[in-house]
Amino acid sequence: MNSAFALVLTVFLVSGVPVDIAVSVHRTMQECMTAATEQKIPGNCYPVDKVIHQD
């Protein structure tokens, strides 16, 4: 199964609570990593199905 990849940035609130923010979604891991480099985002790329909670 092919999966899209989300560029995720972890932000820490003033209270110290970490919050993950999906910045963008890409077709491949390589595209996602390239976007992170181009945008100078210290984020990580994860498969979308691991990022989105489907309850």
GROMACS .gro file of C-alpha atoms in nm, residues 7-37:
model
   31
    7LEU     CA    1   0.585   1.684   0.736
    8VAL     CA    2   0.529   1.723   1.109
    9LEU     CA    3   0.668   1.996   1.332
   10THR     CA    4   0.658   1.958   1.710
   11VAL     CA    5   0.584   2.285   1.889
   12PHE     CA    6   0.606   2.333   2.264
   13LEU     CA    7   0.341   2.555   2.417
   14VAL     CA    8   0.428   2.803   2.692
   15SER     CA    9   0.286   2.550   2.937
   16GLY     CA   10   0.546   2.298   2.817
   17VAL     CA   11   0.294   2.074   2.642
   18PRO     CA   12   0.420   1.943   2.305
   19VAL     CA   13   0.183   1.970   2.008
   20ASP     CA   14   0.247   1.808   1.669
   21ILE     CA   15   0.147   2.018   1.368
   22ALA     CA   16   0.121   1.872   1.017
   23VAL     CA   17   0.278   2.138   0.796
   24SER     CA   18   0.228   1.967   0.458
   25VAL     CA   19   0.154   1.634   0.291
   26HIS     CA   20   0.366   1.477   0.015
   27ARG     CA   21   0.341   1.174  -0.213
   28THR     CA   22   0.679   1.026  -0.118
   29MET     CA   23   0.916   1.030   0.178
   30GLN     CA   24   1.183   1.188  -0.043
   31GLU     CA   25   0.950   1.475  -0.143
   32CYS     CA   26   0.866   1.528   0.223
   33MET     CA   27   1.230   1.537   0.329
   34THR     CA   28   1.313   1.774   0.043
   35ALA     CA   29   1.031   2.007   0.150
   36ALA     CA   30   1.162   2.009   0.507
   37THR     CA   31   1.509   2.104   0.383
   0.00000   0.00000   0.00000
